[in-house]
Structure formats: structure tokens, C-alpha cells
Amino acid sequence: MAKNVLVVGAQWGDEGKGKIVDWLTDHARGVVRFQGGHNAGHTLVVGDKTYKLNLVPSGIVRDGVNCFIGNGVVLDIHHLIKEIGELETGGIEVRSRLKISPGCPLILGYHSALDRAREAARSPDSRIGTTGKGIGPAYEDKVARRALRVYDLFYPERFAEKLKENLDYHNFVLTKYLGAEAVDYEQVLAQALADSEVIKPMVVDVSAALYEANKNGQSLLFEGAQGALLDIDHGTYPFVTSSNCVSGQAAAGSGIGPGMLHYVLGITKAYCTRVGGGPFPSELDIETAGMPGFQMSQVGREFGTVTGRKRRCGWFDIPALRRSILINGMTGLCITKLDVLDGLSEMKICTGYKLNGKVVDLLPMGADEVAGCEPVFETLSGWSESTVGVKSYAGLPVAARAYLERIEALCSVPIDIISTGPERSETILRRHPFE
Ligand code: GDP
Ligand code: IMO
Ligand code: MG
């Protein structure tokens, strides 16, 4: 019987979803992306090779696994072609295994121009700190029902007409409202039509293919991008991305029924990070040598894969995880980067927030309220032993186990997997999501 597992980020992204998806793919015949775009940056370490993926699902490194890009993904086909080329240069066959939904809205040159011009027009405090990849403007076009989709690439004449209409509108906004340069129609059209020739052979009805795969007993793995707290509805709005990143989106964004999702794995680091703007209650100083935040930043190599920006770091945040558990319906948790905390003399866990004179135990919705939250901490002992590459739960230091068990008790979801290094094998399994 086929079993489908869904991996979602439980924090503000970069939890290590890519590593865990690659690791779990040995039990799956297909891996599916269902939201976001090339704002995602997923790093996989397999032996002495490192793969950085933005759009191609993290199952691609496993031979024979099909990879699907569902309708919920906003697709920059030019970027995708570059990514495919890099993987193929590294000896990984992609084209025969990558399947793209005709329903994906396209990201074209004007979307990133709009994204960057809008960010530049905002005051420093209100800047979202987007990746500048055009994600927000592309989802706006989708909801406004004017998006060009992968499907439209099959009808070049109609594509050219729709593009003209769209670009007239967006160039008006770019030049007259945002004071930016206009984007050249002929150039966008020529590029899209040239790129379309590479993409067309990979376009399939993803919804039907997933249904068929399951019918034939093939298990599937759904790969979330970003994290639940960046979700457009449930995150720290407006400092969020423009898609739903929660588990429910896996169904709508790939064209399956929600009953086909059998296990939801929430990935969370053993601490917190956030890249870009927005409130972050348990945030630490990452600049002062010797401080815990500095260790998280340096040992955890907390630099964004997509933009190279430093990720902000902070203590583990239970009220934020509780929000994430609520909105995702998690079956189990995976805690990554435990090794990054090795050697810290003490560990703090944020167990609640002081907000308007009261203590609350759940991350409020919306940035303004979150910005008013003052963290309440519980202190635990650290551990001096190394956990790097530890592969069994019993092999972890007593204090590390106590830290994990305290998190488990505070959030009431079992920790099924623990990651102790970037490499595939540096993983502790307590309960297998596919078994
Ligand atoms: P994603 O966006 O959720 O896939 O996460 P990223 O790939 O952007 O960021 C996670 C980073 O941490 C990557 O560089 C991984 O190689 C690395 N990583 C993942 N798990 C571990 C771990 O358990 N320990 C350490 N030290 N690094 C890890
Ligand atoms: P992965 O899949 C971390 C953040 C950006 C910004 C906000 C909006 O690697 O976990 P956008 O370009 O999406 O409009 O930016 O969301 N962001 C991410 N942060 N990891 C990601 O993806 C992210 N994708 C977007 O930094 O704050
Ligand atoms: Mg990432």
C-alpha cells in the first residue's frame, strides 16, 4: 500500500527540509513540490558532494525517483533550466524524471523587477526583505487571474498577446508609480519562447500522475518550501512569503485530496533562525564572539542559500512551534542541527511570552502583536560532548536528551527524527514516517 508523507518547515524556513527530504526519499518513488518558487534554497550533502536546489525537488539525487513540480509553485523557467543544467553537469539525469504541471504560474522578468522596486520604495522598517525573485508579484498575478501559466507556453500567439497586455500594465506601475525602468516586451517574449522548448517535454498532468502513482502502490513524499511562520495567512503578516506554506497546501498545490496525506513531519532546528525582516521574539545577538547567537550563526553556517544574507538566530521558541503544530496538524517532529549547540554551557527554551501584562503560550497572528512579545525563558544544562554525526538516541549526551525531551513535553508532539550533521547518514531515527 502506498503511503504519502509530507515534510513542512515548522519555523521561518531553512530548517533543513532538503536534507530530510533527500534522506526520506529512499522510501518514496516520487517527490513533489507544491508551493513557493526559487525563493527556496535547499542544501543536500551526500558523501563529498553538495547540491543546492531551488526549484527541483530534493528527491532528484536518488536514482529512479520521479520529481514533480505541482500547480502551486510559481515557476521561473529560465532559472529552472539553469538548475537542471547544473545538476546534469554533475552527472544527475533530470529531464526524464522531472514532471511539471501546466497549471504553474510563470515568473517572468517583470516580476522580479516589481519585487525589487517595491522593496526599494519601502522604508527600512517596513521592508520585508524578500529574496527579490518575483515571488509576491507572481502570486498577485495568479490571484488577479491574469497570470501566464506553463500551459500558455503551448500557444505562442496567445502567449504573446497576453504578455503584451500584462506588460503594459506592469510597465505602467514600474515607471509611473515605482519610478523604475520599464521591462522590454520583445526580450521577455523571446526568452520565454526559447525556454519553453526545453520545458514543454517535461509538462504532464501532475494531479493525474500522482493519483496513478499511488494507485500503483508507489509512495510519495511532499516537500514544503519556506516555513509555517512565513505562511501568507498564518505567519507574521506582512513579513511573510506570498504562498501558503502549511500542510493543507500540499493538496491544493499538487492536485491531490487531503486524505492522501498520511503523515505530516514538521522540521525544526534545535534553535531558531529567520532571514529577512519581521519580528523574532527569541532573537539573540549574533555578532559578539563567545555569545550563544554567535555560535549558532558561525557553527550553524547560518547564511541564506538564495541571497547570501546572514540569518538571524535565537533560542528555541515553544509558542511559535505550538502555532506551527496547530496549523499543520503534525504527526511527528524532526529536530535538526542539534550538533550546532554542542559546548554551550546552558540552553534556554522560550516557553511563553509576556504580552500586554499577560503570559501567552501561543505565537499571536500578525507582526504587530508578535513584535510586542517579550520571551519568558526556562534554562537547562548544556552539554560539552560532541553530538556531530551521532546516529543513535542512546549515543546522545544525557543533557541533550533532556533538552529534546523537554521540547517534546512542552509541545506534545513526538520527536521522530533527530539530525546531527548535514550529511545523509548523520541522522537518528526513532520512528520512521513511512513505516
Ligand atoms: P531548507 O531550506 O529547510 O532545506 O534548509 P537549508 O538547506 O536552507 O538550510 C539548512 C542548512 O543546514 C544546510 O546547509 C544543511 O546542509 C545544513 N544542515 C541540515 N541538517 C543539519 C544538521 O543536523 N547539522 C548541521 N550542522 N547542519 C545541518
Ligand atoms: P526555504 O525553502 C527562509 C523569506 C524571505 C523574506 C520573506 C519573503 O529555503 O526554507 P519572498 O522572496 O518569498 O517574497 O520573501 O520570506 N523567505 C525565506 N526564508 N527560507 C526560505 O525558503 C525562504 N523563502 C522566503 O527572506 O523574509
Ligand atoms: Mg533554505
CSV table of C-alpha atoms and ligand atoms in Angstrom, one decimal:
chain,number,residue,atom,x,y,z
A,1,MET,CA,0.0,0.0,0.0
A,2,ALA,CA,1.3,3.4,-0.9
A,3,LYS,CA,1.9,5.8,2.0
A,4,ASN,CA,2.4,9.5,1.4
A,5,VAL,CA,4.5,11.7,3.8
A,6,LEU,CA,4.6,15.4,3.9
A,7,VAL,CA,7.6,17.4,5.1
A,8,VAL,CA,6.9,21.0,6.2
A,9,GLY,CA,9.1,23.7,7.7
A,10,ALA,CA,7.9,24.4,11.3
A,11,GLN,CA,9.7,27.8,11.7
A,12,TRP,CA,10.7,30.6,9.4
A,13,GLY,CA,12.4,28.4,6.7
A,14,ASP,CA,15.8,26.8,6.3
A,15,GLU,CA,15.1,24.2,8.9
A,16,GLY,CA,16.9,21.5,6.9
A,17,LYS,CA,13.9,20.3,4.9
A,18,GLY,CA,16.1,19.5,1.9
A,19,LYS,CA,18.4,17.2,3.9
A,20,ILE,CA,15.5,15.3,5.4
A,21,VAL,CA,13.5,15.0,2.1
A,22,ASP,CA,16.6,13.5,0.5
A,23,TRP,CA,17.0,11.1,3.4
A,24,LEU,CA,13.4,10.0,3.3
A,25,THR,CA,13.4,9.6,-0.4
A,26,ASP,CA,14.8,6.1,-0.1
A,27,HIS,CA,11.3,5.1,0.8
A,28,ALA,CA,9.5,7.1,-1.9
A,29,ARG,CA,9.0,6.8,-5.7
A,30,GLY,CA,8.1,10.4,-6.2
A,31,VAL,CA,8.9,13.8,-4.6
A,32,VAL,CA,6.5,16.7,-5.0
A,33,ARG,CA,7.0,20.5,-4.6
A,34,PHE,CA,3.6,22.3,-4.1
A,35,GLN,CA,4.2,25.9,-3.3
A,36,GLY,CA,6.8,28.7,-3.4
A,37,GLY,CA,9.3,29.1,-6.1
A,38,HIS,CA,13.1,29.8,-6.4
A,39,ASN,CA,13.0,31.8,-3.2
A,40,ALA,CA,13.6,28.3,-1.6
A,41,GLY,CA,17.2,27.2,-1.1
A,42,HIS,CA,17.6,23.6,-0.1
A,43,THR,CA,21.1,22.2,0.5
A,44,LEU,CA,21.8,18.4,0.4
A,45,VAL,CA,25.1,16.8,1.4
A,46,VAL,CA,25.7,13.4,0.0
A,47,GLY,CA,29.1,12.0,0.7
A,48,ASP,CA,31.6,14.5,-0.6
A,49,LYS,CA,29.0,16.2,-2.9
A,50,THR,CA,26.9,19.2,-2.0
A,51,TYR,CA,23.7,20.1,-4.0
A,52,LYS,CA,21.9,23.4,-3.8
A,53,LEU,CA,18.4,23.2,-5.1
A,54,ASN,CA,15.8,26.0,-5.6
A,55,LEU,CA,13.1,24.5,-7.7
A,56,VAL,CA,14.0,20.9,-8.4
A,57,PRO,CA,12.6,18.7,-5.6
A,58,SER,CA,15.2,17.3,-3.2
A,59,GLY,CA,14.4,13.7,-4.3
A,60,ILE,CA,16.3,14.2,-7.6
A,61,VAL,CA,19.6,12.9,-6.2
A,62,ARG,CA,18.1,9.4,-5.7
A,63,ASP,CA,18.2,7.3,-8.9
A,64,GLY,CA,14.9,6.4,-10.5
A,65,VAL,CA,12.8,8.8,-8.4
A,66,ASN,CA,10.3,11.0,-10.2
A,67,CYS,CA,10.2,14.7,-9.2
A,68,PHE,CA,7.0,16.7,-9.6
A,69,ILE,CA,6.5,20.5,-9.6
A,70,GLY,CA,2.9,21.0,-8.7
A,71,ASN,CA,0.5,23.8,-9.8
A,72,GLY,CA,1.0,25.7,-6.5
A,73,VAL,CA,4.6,26.5,-7.5
A,74,VAL,CA,5.4,29.8,-9.2
A,75,LEU,CA,7.9,28.9,-11.9
A,76,ASP,CA,10.8,30.8,-13.3
A,77,ILE,CA,11.5,28.5,-16.3
A,78,HIS,CA,14.8,30.3,-17.1
A,79,HIS,CA,16.0,29.6,-13.6
A,80,LEU,CA,14.8,26.1,-13.7
A,81,ILE,CA,16.7,25.4,-16.9
A,82,LYS,CA,19.9,26.7,-15.3
A,83,GLU,CA,19.3,24.4,-12.3
A,84,ILE,CA,18.7,21.4,-14.5
A,85,GLY,CA,21.9,22.2,-16.4
A,86,GLU,CA,23.9,22.4,-13.2
A,87,LEU,CA,22.5,19.0,-12.0
A,88,GLU,CA,23.2,17.4,-15.3
A,89,THR,CA,26.7,18.7,-15.4
A,90,GLY,CA,27.1,17.0,-12.0
A,91,GLY,CA,26.0,13.7,-13.6
A,92,ILE,CA,22.4,13.6,-12.4
A,93,GLU,CA,19.8,12.8,-15.1
A,94,VAL,CA,16.9,15.3,-14.6
A,95,ARG,CA,14.8,15.7,-17.7
A,96,SER,CA,13.4,12.2,-17.9
A,97,ARG,CA,12.3,12.4,-14.2
A,98,LEU,CA,11.1,15.9,-13.8
A,99,LYS,CA,7.4,16.5,-14.3
A,100,ILE,CA,5.9,20.0,-14.4
A,101,SER,CA,2.3,20.9,-14.0
A,102,PRO,CA,0.7,23.0,-16.8
A,103,GLY,CA,-1.0,25.0,-14.1
A,104,CYS,CA,2.1,26.6,-12.6
A,105,PRO,CA,2.0,30.4,-13.0
A,106,LEU,CA,5.2,31.7,-14.7
A,107,ILE,CA,7.6,34.1,-13.1
A,108,LEU,CA,8.8,36.4,-15.9
A,109,GLY,CA,11.4,39.2,-15.9
A,110,TYR,CA,8.9,41.9,-14.7
A,111,HIS,CA,8.0,40.0,-11.6
A,112,SER,CA,11.5,40.3,-10.1
A,113,ALA,CA,11.7,44.0,-11.3
A,114,LEU,CA,8.5,44.7,-9.4
A,115,ASP,CA,9.6,42.8,-6.3
A,116,ARG,CA,12.9,44.8,-6.2
A,117,ALA,CA,11.3,48.2,-7.0
A,118,ARG,CA,8.7,47.7,-4.3
A,119,GLU,CA,11.2,46.8,-1.7
A,120,ALA,CA,13.3,49.8,-2.6
A,121,ALA,CA,10.3,52.1,-2.3
A,122,ARG,CA,9.5,50.9,1.3
A,123,SER,CA,11.0,52.5,4.4
A,124,PRO,CA,13.8,50.4,6.0
A,125,ASP,CA,11.5,49.3,8.9
A,126,SER,CA,8.7,48.1,6.6
A,127,ARG,CA,10.9,46.3,4.1
A,128,ILE,CA,10.0,42.6,4.0
A,129,GLY,CA,13.5,41.6,3.0
A,130,THR,CA,12.2,39.5,0.1
A,131,THR,CA,14.6,37.3,-1.9
A,132,GLY,CA,13.9,39.6,-4.9
A,133,LYS,CA,12.9,36.7,-7.1
A,134,GLY,CA,9.5,38.0,-8.0
A,135,ILE,CA,7.5,35.6,-5.9
A,136,GLY,CA,5.0,38.1,-4.4
A,137,PRO,CA,4.2,39.8,-7.8
A,138,ALA,CA,3.8,36.3,-9.5
A,139,TYR,CA,1.3,35.2,-6.9
A,140,GLU,CA,-0.5,38.5,-7.2
A,141,ASP,CA,-1.0,37.9,-10.9
A,142,LYS,CA,-2.3,34.4,-10.2
A,143,VAL,CA,-4.9,35.7,-7.8
A,144,ALA,CA,-5.8,38.6,-10.1
A,145,ARG,CA,-6.4,35.9,-12.8
A,146,ARG,CA,-4.0,37.5,-15.3
A,147,ALA,CA,-1.0,35.1,-14.8
A,148,LEU,CA,0.6,33.4,-17.7
A,149,ARG,CA,0.9,29.8,-16.9
A,150,VAL,CA,3.1,26.9,-18.2
A,151,TYR,CA,0.0,25.8,-20.2
A,152,ASP,CA,0.1,29.1,-22.2
A,153,LEU,CA,3.6,28.2,-23.5
A,154,PHE,CA,1.9,25.7,-25.8
A,155,TYR,CA,0.1,28.6,-27.6
A,156,PRO,CA,2.7,31.1,-28.6
A,157,GLU,CA,0.4,33.6,-30.3
A,158,ARG,CA,-2.0,33.8,-27.5
A,159,PHE,CA,1.0,33.9,-25.1
A,160,ALA,CA,2.4,36.9,-26.9
A,161,GLU,CA,-0.9,38.7,-26.7
A,162,LYS,CA,-1.4,38.1,-23.0
A,163,LEU,CA,2.1,39.0,-22.3
A,164,LYS,CA,1.7,42.3,-24.1
A,165,GLU,CA,-1.4,43.1,-22.0
A,166,ASN,CA,0.3,42.2,-18.8
A,167,LEU,CA,3.5,44.0,-19.5
A,168,ASP,CA,1.7,47.2,-20.5
A,169,TYR,CA,0.0,47.2,-17.1
A,170,HIS,CA,3.1,46.3,-15.1
A,171,ASN,CA,5.3,48.7,-17.0
A,172,PHE,CA,2.9,51.5,-16.1
A,173,VAL,CA,3.3,50.6,-12.5
A,174,LEU,CA,7.0,50.2,-12.7
A,175,THR,CA,7.7,53.5,-14.4
A,176,LYS,CA,4.8,55.8,-13.3
A,177,TYR,CA,4.3,54.6,-9.7
A,178,LEU,CA,7.6,53.0,-8.6
A,179,GLY,CA,10.0,55.2,-10.6
A,180,ALA,CA,11.8,52.1,-12.1
A,181,GLU,CA,12.8,51.2,-15.6
A,182,ALA,CA,10.4,49.5,-17.9
A,183,VAL,CA,10.9,45.9,-18.9
A,184,ASP,CA,11.4,45.2,-22.6
A,185,TYR,CA,8.5,43.2,-24.1
A,186,GLU,CA,10.4,41.7,-27.0
A,187,GLN,CA,13.2,40.4,-24.8
A,188,VAL,CA,10.8,38.8,-22.3
A,189,LEU,CA,8.8,37.2,-25.1
A,190,ALA,CA,11.9,35.8,-27.0
A,191,GLN,CA,13.4,34.4,-23.8
A,192,ALA,CA,10.1,32.7,-22.7
A,193,LEU,CA,9.5,31.2,-26.1
A,194,ALA,CA,13.1,29.9,-26.3
A,195,ASP,CA,12.9,28.5,-22.8
A,196,SER,CA,9.6,26.9,-23.5
A,197,GLU,CA,11.1,24.5,-26.0
A,198,VAL,CA,13.2,23.0,-23.1
A,199,ILE,CA,10.3,22.9,-20.7
A,200,LYS,CA,7.5,21.5,-22.9
A,201,PRO,CA,8.7,17.9,-23.0
A,202,MET,CA,8.5,17.8,-19.1
A,203,VAL,CA,4.9,19.1,-18.8
A,204,VAL,CA,2.5,16.4,-17.6
A,205,ASP,CA,-0.8,16.4,-15.7
A,206,VAL,CA,0.8,16.2,-12.3
A,207,SER,CA,-2.5,15.6,-10.5
A,208,ALA,CA,-3.3,12.6,-12.6
A,209,ALA,CA,0.3,11.3,-12.4
A,210,LEU,CA,0.3,11.4,-8.6
A,211,TYR,CA,-3.1,9.6,-8.4
A,212,GLU,CA,-1.8,6.9,-10.8
A,213,ALA,CA,1.4,6.5,-8.9
A,214,ASN,CA,-0.5,5.9,-5.6
A,215,LYS,CA,-2.9,3.5,-7.4
A,216,ASN,CA,0.2,1.5,-8.5
A,217,GLY,CA,1.4,1.3,-4.9
A,218,GLN,CA,4.1,3.9,-5.2
A,219,SER,CA,4.6,6.1,-2.1
A,220,LEU,CA,5.1,9.8,-2.5
A,221,LEU,CA,6.9,12.5,-0.5
A,222,PHE,CA,5.7,16.1,-0.5
A,223,GLU,CA,8.3,18.7,0.1
A,224,GLY,CA,7.3,22.0,1.6
A,225,ALA,CA,9.3,25.2,1.0
A,226,GLN,CA,9.7,28.1,3.3
A,227,GLY,CA,8.2,27.6,6.8
A,228,ALA,CA,4.8,27.7,8.5
A,229,LEU,CA,5.6,31.1,10.2
A,230,LEU,CA,6.2,32.6,6.7
A,231,ASP,CA,2.7,31.4,5.6
A,232,ILE,CA,0.7,34.1,3.9
A,233,ASP,CA,-2.3,33.6,6.2
A,234,HIS,CA,-0.9,32.2,9.4
A,235,GLY,CA,2.6,33.7,9.6
A,236,THR,CA,3.8,37.0,10.9
A,237,TYR,CA,2.0,39.0,8.3
A,238,PRO,CA,3.0,41.1,6.4
A,239,PHE,CA,6.5,39.8,7.0
A,240,VAL,CA,5.7,36.6,5.2
A,241,THR,CA,6.1,35.0,1.8
A,242,SER,CA,3.2,35.1,-0.7
A,243,SER,CA,2.1,31.4,-0.6
A,244,ASN,CA,0.5,29.1,1.9
A,245,CYS,CA,3.4,27.0,3.4
A,246,VAL,CA,1.3,24.9,5.7
A,247,SER,CA,0.5,21.2,5.2
A,248,GLY,CA,-3.0,21.9,3.8
A,249,GLN,CA,-1.4,23.5,0.7
A,250,ALA,CA,0.2,20.2,-0.3
A,251,ALA,CA,-3.2,19.0,-1.5
A,252,ALA,CA,-4.3,22.2,-3.4
A,253,GLY,CA,-0.8,22.9,-4.7
A,254,SER,CA,-0.4,19.5,-6.3
A,255,GLY,CA,-3.9,18.4,-7.1
A,256,ILE,CA,-4.5,15.6,-4.7
A,257,GLY,CA,-7.1,15.1,-2.0
A,258,PRO,CA,-6.1,15.8,1.6
A,259,GLY,CA,-7.0,12.2,2.6
A,260,MET,CA,-3.9,11.2,0.5
A,261,LEU,CA,-1.6,12.7,3.1
A,262,HIS,CA,-0.8,10.1,5.8
A,263,TYR,CA,1.9,11.6,7.9
A,264,VAL,CA,3.0,15.2,8.4
A,265,LEU,CA,6.6,15.7,9.5
A,266,GLY,CA,7.4,19.2,10.9
A,267,ILE,CA,11.1,20.1,10.6
A,268,THR,CA,12.5,22.4,13.2
A,269,LYS,CA,16.0,23.4,14.1
A,270,ALA,CA,17.2,22.9,17.7
A,271,TYR,CA,17.2,26.7,17.8
A,272,CYS,CA,15.5,29.3,15.6
A,273,THR,CA,16.6,31.3,12.6
A,274,ARG,CA,14.9,33.9,10.4
A,275,VAL,CA,16.2,35.7,7.3
A,276,GLY,CA,14.7,39.0,6.2
A,277,GLY,CA,12.6,41.4,8.2
A,278,GLY,CA,9.9,40.8,10.8
A,279,PRO,CA,9.5,40.2,14.5
A,280,PHE,CA,11.5,37.4,16.1
A,281,PRO,CA,10.8,37.1,19.9
A,282,SER,CA,13.7,34.9,21.0
A,283,GLU,CA,16.3,36.6,18.8
A,284,LEU,CA,19.9,36.7,20.0
A,285,ASP,CA,23.0,38.9,19.3
A,286,ILE,CA,24.9,37.1,16.5
A,287,GLU,CA,27.8,39.5,16.2
A,288,THR,CA,29.5,39.2,19.6
A,289,ALA,CA,32.1,36.3,19.8
A,290,GLY,CA,31.5,33.9,22.6
A,291,MET,CA,27.8,34.5,22.8
A,292,PRO,CA,25.3,31.7,22.0
A,293,GLY,CA,23.9,33.6,19.0
A,294,PHE,CA,27.4,33.9,17.5
A,295,GLN,CA,27.9,30.1,17.9
A,296,MET,CA,24.5,29.4,16.2
A,297,SER,CA,25.4,31.7,13.3
A,298,GLN,CA,29.0,30.5,12.9
A,299,VAL,CA,28.9,26.8,13.7
A,300,GLY,CA,25.4,26.5,12.0
A,301,ARG,CA,26.8,28.4,9.0
A,302,GLU,CA,23.6,30.5,9.1
A,303,PHE,CA,23.8,32.3,5.7
A,304,GLY,CA,21.0,32.3,3.2
A,305,THR,CA,21.5,29.9,0.3
A,306,VAL,CA,19.5,32.2,-2.1
A,307,THR,CA,20.7,35.7,-1.2
A,308,GLY,CA,23.8,35.0,1.0
A,309,ARG,CA,22.3,37.2,3.8
A,310,LYS,CA,23.2,36.4,7.4
A,311,ARG,CA,20.3,34.5,9.1
A,312,ARG,CA,19.2,36.0,12.4
A,313,CYS,CA,19.4,33.4,15.2
A,314,GLY,CA,17.6,32.8,18.5
A,315,TRP,CA,16.7,30.3,21.2
A,316,PHE,CA,14.2,27.5,20.6
A,317,ASP,CA,10.7,29.0,20.7
A,318,ILE,CA,7.8,26.8,22.0
A,319,PRO,CA,4.9,29.2,21.5
A,320,ALA,CA,6.0,29.6,17.9
A,321,LEU,CA,6.2,25.8,17.5
A,322,ARG,CA,2.8,25.4,19.1
A,323,ARG,CA,1.3,27.7,16.4
A,324,SER,CA,3.1,25.7,13.8
A,325,ILE,CA,1.7,22.4,15.2
A,326,LEU,CA,-1.8,23.9,15.2
A,327,ILE,CA,-1.8,25.0,11.6
A,328,ASN,CA,0.0,21.9,10.2
A,329,GLY,CA,-1.5,19.0,12.2
A,330,MET,CA,1.8,17.4,12.7
A,331,THR,CA,2.2,13.7,13.2
A,332,GLY,CA,5.8,13.9,14.3
A,333,LEU,CA,8.8,16.3,14.5
A,334,CYS,CA,12.3,16.2,13.2
A,335,ILE,CA,14.8,18.3,15.1
A,336,THR,CA,17.8,19.3,13.0
A,337,LYS,CA,21.2,20.9,13.8
A,338,LEU,CA,21.4,19.6,17.4
A,339,ASP,CA,25.1,19.5,16.9
A,340,VAL,CA,25.3,23.2,16.5
A,341,LEU,CA,24.5,23.7,20.2
A,342,ASP,CA,27.4,21.4,21.4
A,343,GLY,CA,29.6,23.1,24.0
A,344,LEU,CA,27.1,25.8,25.1
A,345,SER,CA,27.2,25.9,28.9
A,346,GLU,CA,23.4,26.4,29.2
A,347,MET,CA,20.4,26.1,27.0
A,348,LYS,CA,17.4,28.3,27.1
A,349,ILE,CA,13.9,27.4,25.8
A,350,CYS,CA,11.3,30.2,25.3
A,351,THR,CA,8.2,28.7,26.9
A,352,GLY,CA,5.9,31.7,26.7
A,353,TYR,CA,5.7,35.5,26.0
A,354,LYS,CA,4.7,38.4,28.1
A,355,LEU,CA,2.2,40.4,26.1
A,356,ASN,CA,0.1,43.3,27.4
A,357,GLY,CA,0.7,42.3,31.0
A,358,LYS,CA,-0.2,38.6,30.5
A,359,VAL,CA,1.8,35.5,29.7
A,360,VAL,CA,0.7,33.8,26.5
A,361,ASP,CA,1.8,30.4,25.3
A,362,LEU,CA,0.9,30.7,21.6
A,363,LEU,CA,2.5,32.9,18.9
A,364,PRO,CA,-0.1,35.6,18.1
A,365,MET,CA,-1.1,36.1,14.5
A,366,GLY,CA,0.3,39.1,12.7
A,367,ALA,CA,3.5,41.0,13.1
A,368,ASP,CA,2.4,43.8,15.4
A,369,GLU,CA,1.3,41.6,18.2
A,370,VAL,CA,4.4,39.4,17.8
A,371,ALA,CA,6.6,42.5,17.9
A,372,GLY,CA,5.2,43.2,21.4
A,373,CYS,CA,6.0,39.7,22.8
A,374,GLU,CA,8.7,39.5,25.4
A,375,PRO,CA,10.1,36.0,25.7
A,376,VAL,CA,9.9,34.0,29.0
A,377,PHE,CA,12.8,31.5,29.2
A,378,GLU,CA,13.4,28.3,31.0
A,379,THR,CA,17.1,27.3,31.5
A,380,LEU,CA,18.5,23.8,31.1
A,381,SER,CA,22.1,22.5,31.2
A,382,GLY,CA,24.1,22.4,28.1
A,383,TRP,CA,26.5,19.5,27.1
A,384,SER,CA,30.2,19.5,26.5
A,385,GLU,CA,30.3,16.3,24.4
A,386,SER,CA,30.1,16.3,20.6
A,387,THR,CA,26.9,15.2,19.0
A,388,VAL,CA,28.3,15.6,15.5
A,389,GLY,CA,27.2,12.5,13.4
A,390,VAL,CA,25.7,10.6,16.4
A,391,LYS,CA,23.4,8.0,14.9
A,392,SER,CA,21.6,6.6,17.9
A,393,TYR,CA,19.4,8.3,20.5
A,394,ALA,CA,21.2,6.4,23.3
A,395,GLY,CA,24.5,7.8,22.0
A,396,LEU,CA,23.5,11.4,22.7
A,397,PRO,CA,24.7,13.1,25.9
A,398,VAL,CA,22.2,13.0,28.8
A,399,ALA,CA,21.7,16.8,28.8
A,400,ALA,CA,21.0,16.7,25.0
A,401,ARG,CA,18.4,14.1,25.6
A,402,ALA,CA,16.9,16.1,28.4
A,403,TYR,CA,16.7,19.1,26.1
A,404,LEU,CA,14.9,17.2,23.4
A,405,GLU,CA,12.5,15.5,25.9
A,406,ARG,CA,11.7,18.9,27.5
A,407,ILE,CA,10.8,20.2,24.0
A,408,GLU,CA,8.7,17.1,23.4
A,409,ALA,CA,6.9,17.5,26.7
A,410,LEU,CA,6.2,21.2,26.1
A,411,CYS,CA,4.7,20.7,22.6
A,412,SER,CA,3.1,17.3,22.9
A,413,VAL,CA,4.3,16.0,19.5
A,414,PRO,CA,6.8,13.1,19.3
A,415,ILE,CA,10.3,13.8,18.0
A,416,ASP,CA,10.7,11.0,15.5
A,417,ILE,CA,13.9,12.1,13.8
A,418,ILE,CA,17.0,14.0,15.0
A,419,SER,CA,19.7,15.4,12.7
A,420,THR,CA,23.2,15.7,13.9
A,421,GLY,CA,25.0,16.9,10.8
A,422,PRO,CA,24.4,18.0,7.2
A,423,GLU,CA,25.3,14.6,5.7
A,424,ARG,CA,22.6,12.0,5.0
A,425,SER,CA,23.9,9.4,7.4
A,426,GLU,CA,24.1,11.9,10.3
A,427,THR,CA,20.6,11.1,11.4
A,428,ILE,CA,18.9,9.5,14.4
A,429,LEU,CA,15.7,7.6,13.7
A,430,ARG,CA,13.1,7.0,16.4
A,431,ARG,CA,10.1,6.3,14.3
A,432,HIS,CA,10.0,6.1,10.5
A,433,PRO,CA,7.4,8.3,8.8
A,434,PHE,CA,6.9,5.7,6.0
A,435,GLU,CA,6.7,2.7,8.3
B,1,GDP,P1,15.9,24.1,4.0
B,1,GDP,O1,15.7,25.3,3.2
B,1,GDP,O2,14.9,23.8,5.0
B,1,GDP,O3,16.1,22.9,3.1
B,1,GDP,O4,17.3,24.3,4.7
B,1,GDP,P2,18.7,24.9,4.1
B,1,GDP,O5,19.3,23.9,3.2
B,1,GDP,O6,18.4,26.2,3.5
B,1,GDP,O7,19.5,25.1,5.4
B,1,GDP,C1,19.9,24.1,6.3
B,1,GDP,C2,21.4,24.1,6.3
B,1,GDP,O8,21.8,23.3,7.4
B,1,GDP,C3,22.0,23.4,5.1
B,1,GDP,O9,23.3,24.0,4.8
B,1,GDP,C4,22.2,21.9,5.5
B,1,GDP,O10,23.3,21.3,4.9
B,1,GDP,C5,22.5,22.1,7.0
B,1,GDP,N1,22.1,21.0,7.9
B,1,GDP,C6,20.9,20.3,7.8
B,1,GDP,N2,20.8,19.5,8.9
B,1,GDP,C7,21.9,19.7,9.6
B,1,GDP,C8,22.4,19.2,10.9
B,1,GDP,O11,21.7,18.4,11.5
B,1,GDP,N3,23.5,19.8,11.4
B,1,GDP,C9,24.3,20.7,10.7
B,1,GDP,N4,25.4,21.1,11.3
B,1,GDP,N5,23.9,21.2,9.5
B,1,GDP,C10,22.7,20.7,9.0
B,2,IMO,P1,13.5,27.7,2.2
B,2,IMO,O1,12.6,26.8,1.4
B,2,IMO,C1,14.0,31.3,4.6
B,2,IMO,C2,11.7,34.8,3.4
B,2,IMO,C3,12.5,36.0,2.8
B,2,IMO,C4,11.6,37.1,3.3
B,2,IMO,C5,10.2,36.6,3.1
B,2,IMO,C6,9.5,37.0,1.8
B,2,IMO,O2,14.9,27.7,1.9
B,2,IMO,O3,13.2,27.4,3.7
B,2,IMO,P2,9.8,36.2,-0.7
B,2,IMO,O4,11.0,36.3,-1.6
B,2,IMO,O5,9.4,34.8,-0.5
B,2,IMO,O6,8.7,37.1,-1.1
B,2,IMO,O7,10.4,36.7,0.7
B,2,IMO,O8,10.3,35.2,3.1
B,2,IMO,N1,11.9,33.5,2.7
B,2,IMO,C7,12.7,32.5,3.2
B,2,IMO,N2,13.4,32.5,4.4
B,2,IMO,N3,13.9,30.2,3.8
B,2,IMO,C8,13.2,30.3,2.7
B,2,IMO,O9,13.0,29.2,1.9
B,2,IMO,C9,12.6,31.5,2.3
B,2,IMO,N4,11.8,31.9,1.2
B,2,IMO,C10,11.4,33.1,1.5
B,2,IMO,O10,13.8,36.1,3.4
B,2,IMO,O11,11.8,37.4,4.7
B,3,MG,MG,16.6,27.1,2.7
